[in-house]
Amino acid sequence: MGTSLTRAAQWAASDSGGGQLESSPMNDTLLNEILRFVENFSSQNPQEAEVVFEEPLQWSTTLAPSDFTADYDIRESDVESQEKDDEGCPLLRLSPPTVCVRNFSQLSKLACVANEKKLQEVQACVEENRKPLVKILGPNIAALHKAAKADRGKEQQQSKDADVKVKLLRLLQHADKQILRKLMKEISEKVELNPTAVKKEVEFLKNICSTGENRLLKLVRYTSDYEFPNGCRAPLWRQLEGEMFYLVIEPYDTETLYITCSNTGVFFNMGIKPEGDEIAYERTGDVFKDLVSLLKSKSQVFAENIDSQEFREPPPPRAPKPHVELVDAQTQLSLKTSRWKDLRLSGEADEKKNGKDADEKNDGSKNKANFSEASFAEQLSSLKNKASRQAADLFSETSSESNESYEEEEQPVRRQRNTDQPSDYWQIQKLVKYLRAGDQTATLLTLYALMDYDLKQETYHLAMQDSGGLKVLTNILHLEEVNLQLGSLGILREISHNAQTRRAIVDNGGLRSIVNVLDSRNKDVKALAAETIANLTSFRRARRTVRNYNGISKLTKLLDCSADLANVDPRHEKDVEVARFGVLALWSCSKSPKNKEAIRKAGGIPLLGRLLKSPQMNMLIPVVGILQNCASEESCKAAIQTEGMIKDLVQNLSIDNDELRIHCANVIFQCAENKQTRTAVNEHRGLPALVSLLSKTDNKQLMAATTGAIWKCSLSSENLDVFQDSKVLETLIGLLTNQPEQVLVNVVGALAEFAQRPANKITIRKCGGLKPLVRLLIGRNEALLVNVTRVVEACATDLDNMAIIQELDGIRWVWSLLKNPSPDVQSSAAWALCPCIENAKEAGEMVSSLMGGMELVIDLLKSSDDKVLASMCAVVAKIAKDKYNLAVLTDYEVVSLLAKLTDKPNDLLRCHLAQAIAQCCTWRNNKAAFGEAGVVPPLAHYLKSQDMKVRHSTVLALHQLSKEPNNCVIMHGEGVVKPLIHFMGSDDEKIRNAAADCVRNIRVLFPGQARAKKSAPKSPNQH
């Protein structure tokens, strides 16, 4: 059976993974139903009873040869049925203690032979055949499942055997539904306990303990005093098993009882372990509906007296539909281990995720009858989902999720299987049977026959999957015969281009077998295996499988071939060919981050550097493709630079192959953040090669890679000079329109570097670059917004550019970016606002006219990001130059917000914070407010900073604060006079004057303020 075993059977825990059925009423019902089904099957369905199982059901039996009748051939201790299959094998064979049965007819007869041992035999069969449907119908029975759901009115051209198998599957589906219906009925009739009901019964029992001489119990207590929010006292991990409480009860006439209360009933456990207070949770004995029933079974005194008037029992602890925040005990049936997917019968549910056809949507009634969505299995499944959500809520404060990222695998297009399959479909299935059963010569001939078919046809893939041919092909790889391995790999290589077939191979464990043959001594076998791996690893799970089975290091070893790839010796041509396929496989595998690091650790980067000198395009492109993927990792970037690959990459930019150029430019793009890489690109004349590629505007991928490389290379001043001479700036400005987003990100990033030079700001304006740049401020791409605001920040320092930006309403668009959720965008926008506010016409009025602009600034001063805080302090310093705007900021309590930031260690933040404080001190009582907020001691500490800008900004802030007498007293106490005297010798006149004025204010105001404090009468509290 399928669902009835995987979701309804209750299995005892087992370290070996096999396990036995628990002794429970639920399992008793299940075994009796299975026995009844088997006994009646042969008489009710004689044709289907003769269907031979794909694999025999076998188990350890207690039957002896003497138990069998004349219908069997008995030879000493062995017994064989007289009925044989087409190949002459007996349908039942007994070799004590093992019995093997191959159809339902023999199962029915065996049930009759077993007589009183029927249930014992059924239990043994179930325990040792956990996946009976797989053995009965084969591991890949999706095709039968489809046929079972198909419209019976449609004309089918199936063979008689296949038709009988379909009928057999329908019968098994129906039987499962009947069994689940009965189990669900029993479940619904069972008593459901919840914490409230159990606690009421426990209180009742405690009252019995305190009724004087007529007490029936000595003691009733919980083993734990801690109660969880859901009312339970069992540990969280036991609540997942449905357990709620553990009790210790001492009757008068028996030993101490240790009891578990779960939401399916109450039962005895094994008590407290000798070594400590931990409970031995294993159940002993039957499950009772309540505590009273359990105690009646154990204590005669309790049973005789509990029903008396004095000890009236409370109402039975039933809950109409209990809401318990632990895993629902009814769904323990499904929480054990759901193996339905392993039976390949969950296709319908999986296909629902991928969408249905209109015809299937209209066929709702049929879907309800489908076994994989049978109403009772669905009820169990829904209960499981509900319970899992409740358990998740319970664990939300105590558990953490895995950091494993969500695996986005390729989702192959769903295939509509037609029951009217062509003749090739059946012929291929017959060949697979020969492949499975033939000797070495027959197997090889069968492989050749399979190769004669069109391996790209959908029919071929369906037949191979439905017949288990994929598993057979991968099993052949375990043989030592090279010709068989080559034949199998030749087929696997071709059919692995199909998405569903790729998944099927990986799901069946075939990828591991293919990885293992990479150790073969035969070079053709290694080449074919590597090429097949390249096809299979198009999705993440397959790439992880290769890594887990040491496939990355094996593939890396294939790269070690002839040193002189320009003049390959004929003896080494095969090695080069093997290396090429190894590179293809690694290219596919290198899409996963962990595989990139595995390639580096396996010594792959130096080997790739050698292969980079190959003149063959089919070798160069995947090699550079791997480097492109690996260059996203810092360790791999360093290895690429160390191995001197930049020269070869630059030379390859001149080869007339756009795909190769794309990969080379992308590697340079990712590595050129390193100054040595930028210098190497310039030294090997890579800059002119990149400039020449800007003319290929039709190839958007090439444009994105090229502009990215130019952007990163322009970080060096000497490279920028080369680009200036080549008129790259004008070309980049022309690319601001009609380009994809990735190209725009790179183009604008390069413009931000060019705009650092004053002459280029004028060029950007004259070439009409400001208007498209302002338009890009409306976008949503974070990287693009960061780069655009950097260009605006640079261009806004030019008054003519600022006039155009203001005319285009650019300031409002930049200000609106402060609402962007990205801290990088917020920070970049704030830096762009600083020169805009400083250079805009009537800047004060413009700032005050922005609706909600001040509120945004105040809100961002509460950010947790230091970069955002530093940029917002800079904005506050610019806004505060206008006294009316400063008054508004003061009303918004900017003083207290700035004061809270003085303990931050970031030097950039300290620099602009000191500037903001200096500007805000110019309004009324802000100087005193800052002093009361405690900003003076931290600012005094800033004077010791290693950053000159921080020290200069601090001098300006202290100068403003020193105009308040109380602040002078604090400054003197903090010892600021000596460092300020040092700044009086500064080359900066503004800093020199501020330091001098500050010292003067301290000398003038400090003595008077100090005397005033001494002469002030003491308050009554000071006496």
XYZ file of N, CA, C and O in Angstrom, residues 640-754:
460
model
N 43.700 35.016 -9.657
C 43.762 35.402 -11.077
C 44.860 36.426 -11.301
O 45.627 36.355 -12.259
N 44.965 37.396 -10.383
C 45.996 38.420 -10.503
C 47.389 37.811 -10.294
O 48.340 38.106 -11.031
N 47.494 36.911 -9.320
C 48.790 36.306 -9.018
C 49.304 35.460 -10.171
O 50.517 35.437 -10.449
N 48.408 34.773 -10.853
C 48.807 33.893 -11.955
C 49.095 34.647 -13.251
O 49.421 34.040 -14.265
N 48.965 35.986 -13.225
C 49.294 36.790 -14.399
C 48.377 36.566 -15.592
O 48.834 36.582 -16.754
N 47.097 36.369 -15.349
C 46.173 36.085 -16.441
C 45.677 37.342 -17.153
O 45.057 37.242 -18.211
N 45.907 38.519 -16.565
C 45.372 39.753 -17.150
C 45.913 39.965 -18.564
O 45.182 40.386 -19.475
N 47.173 39.640 -18.773
C 47.767 39.801 -20.103
C 47.019 38.976 -21.141
O 46.671 39.476 -22.231
N 46.751 37.710 -20.824
C 46.036 36.842 -21.768
C 44.606 37.313 -21.978
O 44.081 37.260 -23.098
N 43.976 37.796 -20.922
C 42.600 38.284 -21.050
C 42.535 39.506 -21.968
O 41.641 39.632 -22.806
N 43.509 40.392 -21.804
C 43.558 41.584 -22.651
C 43.806 41.200 -24.111
O 43.176 41.739 -25.034
N 44.703 40.258 -24.335
C 44.973 39.819 -25.704
C 43.739 39.191 -26.347
O 43.485 39.379 -27.544
N 42.948 38.480 -25.559
C 41.747 37.838 -26.094
C 40.667 38.837 -26.466
O 39.738 38.504 -27.205
N 40.761 40.074 -25.929
C 39.791 41.096 -26.320
C 39.899 41.445 -27.799
O 38.944 41.946 -28.404
N 41.043 41.180 -28.385
C 41.262 41.513 -29.796
C 40.817 40.388 -30.738
O 40.804 40.573 -31.956
N 40.460 39.225 -30.192
C 39.995 38.110 -31.029
C 38.561 38.379 -31.464
O 37.723 38.818 -30.673
N 38.286 38.129 -32.713
C 36.969 38.426 -33.272
C 35.950 37.357 -32.878
O 35.482 36.571 -33.705
N 35.635 37.317 -31.602
C 34.610 36.409 -31.091
C 33.912 37.124 -29.946
O 34.494 37.323 -28.873
N 32.665 37.533 -30.179
C 31.975 38.362 -29.192
C 31.745 37.642 -27.873
O 31.818 38.247 -26.802
N 31.470 36.350 -27.911
C 31.236 35.610 -26.670
C 32.501 35.597 -25.822
O 32.449 35.802 -24.594
N 33.628 35.374 -26.454
C 34.897 35.387 -25.729
C 35.173 36.779 -25.176
O 35.622 36.928 -24.031
N 34.904 37.802 -25.977
C 35.130 39.178 -25.510
C 34.254 39.511 -24.296
O 34.691 40.198 -23.366
N 33.018 39.032 -24.324
C 32.112 39.298 -23.196
C 32.693 38.736 -21.904
O 32.759 39.414 -20.873
N 33.142 37.490 -21.967
C 33.683 36.864 -20.757
C 34.971 37.550 -20.296
O 35.161 37.777 -19.087
N 35.836 37.888 -21.236
C 37.103 38.547 -20.864
C 36.834 39.909 -20.231
O 37.443 40.263 -19.203
N 35.927 40.678 -20.839
C 35.616 42.005 -20.296
C 34.985 41.895 -18.917
O 35.245 42.726 -18.029
N 34.165 40.879 -18.710
C 33.543 40.698 -17.400
C 34.565 40.330 -16.333
O 34.445 40.755 -15.186
N 35.552 39.516 -16.696
C 36.605 39.201 -15.729
C 37.366 40.468 -15.348
O 37.637 40.720 -14.161
N 37.704 41.278 -16.342
C 38.395 42.549 -16.057
C 37.511 43.448 -15.203
O 37.980 44.104 -14.260
N 36.233 43.504 -15.521
C 35.272 44.313 -14.768
C 35.301 43.946 -13.288
O 35.340 44.826 -12.410
N 35.291 42.641 -12.992
C 35.231 42.204 -11.596
C 36.573 42.320 -10.881
O 36.613 42.533 -9.667
N 37.658 42.183 -11.633
C 38.981 42.203 -10.996
C 39.590 43.605 -10.920
O 40.535 43.824 -10.162
N 39.088 44.548 -11.724
C 39.736 45.864 -11.847
C 39.503 46.767 -10.649
O 39.990 47.905 -10.637
N 38.766 46.286 -9.644
C 38.689 47.062 -8.410
C 40.037 47.084 -7.707
O 40.300 47.957 -6.881
N 40.876 46.131 -8.060
C 42.237 46.075 -7.532
C 43.150 46.967 -8.387
O 43.150 46.887 -9.613
N 43.928 47.824 -7.738
C 44.764 48.774 -8.465
C 45.802 48.077 -9.332
O 46.098 48.516 -10.452
N 46.366 46.969 -8.857
C 47.364 46.250 -9.651
C 46.753 45.731 -10.948
O 47.391 45.756 -12.009
N 45.510 45.278 -10.872
C 44.836 44.791 -12.079
C 44.635 45.935 -13.064
O 44.859 45.784 -14.281
N 44.223 47.104 -12.558
C 44.011 48.263 -13.448
C 45.313 48.669 -14.130
O 45.335 48.992 -15.318
N 46.382 48.630 -13.359
C 47.683 48.979 -13.938
C 48.101 47.965 -14.999
O 48.617 48.332 -16.067
N 47.838 46.669 -14.724
C 48.199 45.625 -15.685
C 47.406 45.764 -16.978
O 47.943 45.555 -18.074
N 46.137 46.120 -16.872
C 45.315 46.316 -18.081
C 45.891 47.432 -18.931
O 45.982 47.325 -20.173
N 46.327 48.499 -18.293
C 46.910 49.627 -19.031
C 48.252 49.241 -19.651
O 48.540 49.560 -20.814
N 49.051 48.525 -18.888
C 50.382 48.150 -19.386
C 50.300 47.239 -20.613
O 51.135 47.323 -21.510
N 49.303 46.390 -20.655
C 49.166 45.446 -21.772
C 48.229 45.973 -22.858
O 47.726 45.187 -23.662
N 48.012 47.296 -22.855
C 47.218 47.977 -23.881
C 45.793 47.431 -23.971
O 45.216 47.244 -25.050
N 45.226 47.200 -22.796
C 43.847 46.739 -22.770
C 42.837 47.858 -22.890
O 41.696 47.633 -23.320
N 43.243 49.095 -22.533
C 42.300 50.217 -22.567
C 41.847 50.539 -23.991
O 40.640 50.708 -24.238
N 42.761 50.650 -24.989
C 42.302 50.890 -26.365
C 41.407 49.775 -26.883
O 40.448 50.020 -27.636
N 41.683 48.529 -26.453
C 40.841 47.415 -26.887
C 39.425 47.559 -26.332
O 38.435 47.308 -27.040
N 39.319 48.010 -25.091
C 37.994 48.215 -24.501
C 37.258 49.359 -25.189
O 36.052 49.277 -25.446
N 37.994 50.423 -25.504
C 37.376 51.575 -26.177
C 36.823 51.168 -27.541
O 35.728 51.580 -27.950
N 37.566 50.322 -28.249
C 37.113 49.901 -29.582
C 35.819 49.101 -29.522
O 35.032 49.103 -30.474
N 35.580 48.423 -28.415
C 34.366 47.606 -28.287
C 33.121 48.450 -28.027
O 31.999 47.941 -28.141
N 33.294 49.730 -27.682
C 32.136 50.594 -27.452
C 31.324 50.834 -28.718
O 30.183 51.302 -28.652
N 31.888 50.528 -29.860
C 31.163 50.728 -31.117
C 30.150 49.616 -31.385
O 29.279 49.760 -32.244
N 30.242 48.500 -30.663
C 29.336 47.371 -30.888
C 28.071 47.550 -30.052
O 27.786 46.777 -29.129
N 27.305 48.565 -30.366
C 26.125 48.904 -29.567
C 24.983 47.909 -29.728
O 24.066 47.893 -28.908
N 25.017 47.096 -30.771
C 23.926 46.137 -30.976
C 24.006 44.956 -30.001
O 22.994 44.347 -29.688
N 25.198 44.625 -29.555
C 25.380 43.507 -28.632
C 25.326 44.050 -27.199
O 26.311 44.581 -26.677
N 24.158 43.919 -26.575
C 23.959 44.531 -25.260
C 24.792 43.855 -24.171
O 25.259 44.505 -23.241
N 24.967 42.540 -24.273
C 25.809 41.856 -23.282
C 27.248 42.333 -23.368
O 27.901 42.563 -22.333
N 27.738 42.486 -24.572
C 29.099 42.978 -24.754
C 29.217 44.412 -24.271
O 30.225 44.801 -23.666
N 28.184 45.225 -24.504
C 28.205 46.617 -24.033
C 28.241 46.674 -22.514
O 28.962 47.481 -21.922
N 27.461 45.804 -21.862
C 27.451 45.806 -20.395
C 28.819 45.421 -19.839
O 29.324 46.050 -18.898
N 29.433 44.392 -20.428
C 30.745 43.951 -19.952
C 31.808 45.017 -20.213
O 32.655 45.302 -19.350
N 31.773 45.622 -21.404
C 32.794 46.617 -21.776
C 32.690 47.866 -20.922
O 33.695 48.368 -20.401
N 31.468 48.401 -20.782
C 31.300 49.623 -19.974
C 31.638 49.361 -18.513
O 32.157 50.244 -17.814
N 31.366 48.130 -18.031
C 31.754 47.795 -16.654
C 33.259 47.807 -16.488
O 33.788 48.320 -15.495
N 33.975 47.234 -17.465
C 35.441 47.231 -17.389
C 35.990 48.652 -17.450
O 36.939 49.008 -16.734
N 35.418 49.491 -18.325
C 35.860 50.888 -18.430
C 35.609 51.627 -17.118
O 36.449 52.420 -16.662
N 34.462 51.390 -16.517
C 34.129 52.046 -15.242
C 35.192 51.727 -14.188
O 35.744 52.645 -13.554
N 35.485 50.445 -13.998
C 36.424 50.079 -12.946
C 37.854 50.510 -13.280
O 38.600 50.911 -12.387
N 38.206 50.452 -14.554
C 39.560 50.894 -14.934
C 39.738 52.393 -14.759
O 40.861 52.879 -14.518
N 38.658 53.167 -14.883
C 38.752 54.628 -14.754
C 38.945 55.074 -13.308
O 39.095 56.275 -13.050
N 38.965 54.119 -12.369
C 39.254 54.485 -10.979
C 40.696 54.956 -10.828
O 41.021 55.664 -9.862
N 41.564 54.586 -11.769
C 42.961 55.035 -11.738
C 43.117 56.278 -12.605
O 42.610 56.331 -13.734
N 43.848 57.265 -12.088
C 44.002 58.534 -12.791
C 44.707 58.371 -14.133
O 44.323 58.987 -15.131
N 45.734 57.505 -14.180
C 46.457 57.329 -15.441
C 45.578 56.684 -16.509
O 45.705 56.984 -17.701
N 44.689 55.787 -16.086
C 43.754 55.187 -17.038
C 42.755 56.215 -17.541
O 42.361 56.214 -18.712
N 42.373 57.125 -16.635
C 41.419 58.166 -17.014
C 42.015 59.071 -18.078
O 41.311 59.547 -18.989
N 43.301 59.307 -17.994
C 43.976 60.125 -19.021
C 43.887 59.467 -20.394
O 43.654 60.128 -21.406
N 44.076 58.133 -20.421
C 43.986 57.405 -21.697
C 42.582 57.518 -22.267
O 42.392 57.752 -23.470
N 41.585 57.349 -21.397
C 40.199 57.445 -21.856
C 39.875 58.862 -22.337
O 39.110 59.046 -23.293
N 40.431 59.856 -21.674
C 40.202 61.250 -22.099
C 40.720 61.469 -23.520
O 40.056 62.083 -24.355
N 41.912 60.951 -23.783
C 42.494 61.108 -25.116
C 41.685 60.393 -26.185
O 41.688 60.804 -27.352
N 40.985 59.336 -25.798
C 40.205 58.549 -26.765
C 38.764 59.037 -26.882
O 37.944 58.383 -27.544
N 38.426 60.167 -26.235
C 37.082 60.738 -26.290
C 36.014 59.762 -25.771
O 34.896 59.692 -26.287
N 36.377 59.015 -24.751
C 35.433 58.036 -24.199
C 34.270 58.734 -23.508
O 33.135 58.249 -23.547
N 34.517 59.901 -22.893
C 33.462 60.598 -22.163
C 32.288 60.926 -23.077
O 31.123 60.691 -22.728
N 32.586 61.455 -24.256
C 31.515 61.801 -25.186
C 30.739 60.547 -25.612
O 29.507 60.582 -25.754
N 31.467 59.444 -25.817
C 30.799 58.192 -26.212
C 29.881 57.691 -25.105
O 28.754 57.242 -25.356
N 30.351 57.784 -23.858
C 29.533 57.323 -22.736
C 28.277 58.163 -22.574
O 27.202 57.636 -22.259
N 28.399 59.468 -22.784
C 27.213 60.337 -22.683
C 26.170 59.919 -23.717
O 24.959 59.940 -23.458
N 26.635 59.525 -24.898
C 25.705 59.080 -25.936
C 25.010 57.766 -25.585
O 23.990 57.426 -26.209
N 25.523 57.037 -24.607
C 24.925 55.760 -24.220
C 23.934 55.894 -23.067
O 23.461 54.891 -22.534
N 23.587 57.123 -22.689
C 22.667 57.327 -21.570
C 21.215 57.071 -21.943
O 20.335 57.113 -21.073
N 20.938 56.866 -23.200
C 19.566 56.612 -23.641
C 19.505 55.312 -24.437
O 20.491 54.888 -25.046
N 18.324 54.687 -24.388
C 18.044 53.482 -25.174
C 19.023 52.344 -24.873
O 19.481 51.656 -25.777
N 19.350 52.186 -23.598
C 20.248 51.108 -23.197
C 19.611 50.323 -22.047
O 18.849 50.877 -21.245
N 19.913 49.022 -21.945
C 19.387 48.255 -20.810
C 19.967 48.748 -19.489
O 20.981 49.453 -19.455
N 19.340 48.348 -18.417
C 19.675 48.862 -17.092
C 21.122 48.593 -16.701
O 21.797 49.457 -16.131
N 21.611 47.374 -16.989
C 22.971 47.032 -16.582
C 23.998 47.895 -17.301
O 25.005 48.300 -16.712
N 23.737 48.199 -18.572
C 24.647 49.096 -19.304
C 24.617 50.481 -18.680
O 25.662 51.123 -18.494
N 23.421 50.957 -18.326
C 23.296 52.292 -17.729
C 24.025 52.368 -16.387
O 24.671 53.373 -16.086
N 23.923 51.302 -15.586
C 24.628 51.302 -14.291
C 26.120 51.513 -14.500
O 26.757 52.345 -13.826
N 26.687 50.811 -15.467
C 28.124 50.898 -15.708
C 28.519 52.223 -16.352
O 29.550 52.809 -16.011
N 27.697 52.698 -17.300
C 27.989 53.974 -17.971
C 27.979 55.114 -16.962
O 28.898 55.947 -16.927
N 26.947 55.158 -16.133
C 26.843 56.241 -15.152
C 27.938 56.123 -14.096
O 28.469 57.132 -13.619
N 28.303 54.881 -13.745
C 29.416 54.703 -12.812
C 30.706 55.270 -13.368
O 31.484 55.929 -12.657
N 30.950 55.057 -14.667
C 32.141 55.623 -15.308
C 32.054 57.149 -15.350
O 33.054 57.847 -15.111
N 30.866 57.685 -15.651
C 30.699 59.149 -15.682
C 30.978 59.765 -14.317
O 31.512 60.895 -14.233
N 30.627 59.045 -13.253
C 30.897 59.563 -11.913
C 32.397 59.726 -11.681
O 32.835 60.678 -11.008
N 33.203 58.823 -12.244
C 34.652 58.960 -12.119
C 35.176 60.090 -12.999
O 36.040 60.863 -12.592
N 34.661 60.198 -14.218
C 35.073 61.286 -15.101
C 34.713 62.646 -14.501
O 35.464 63.619 -14.637
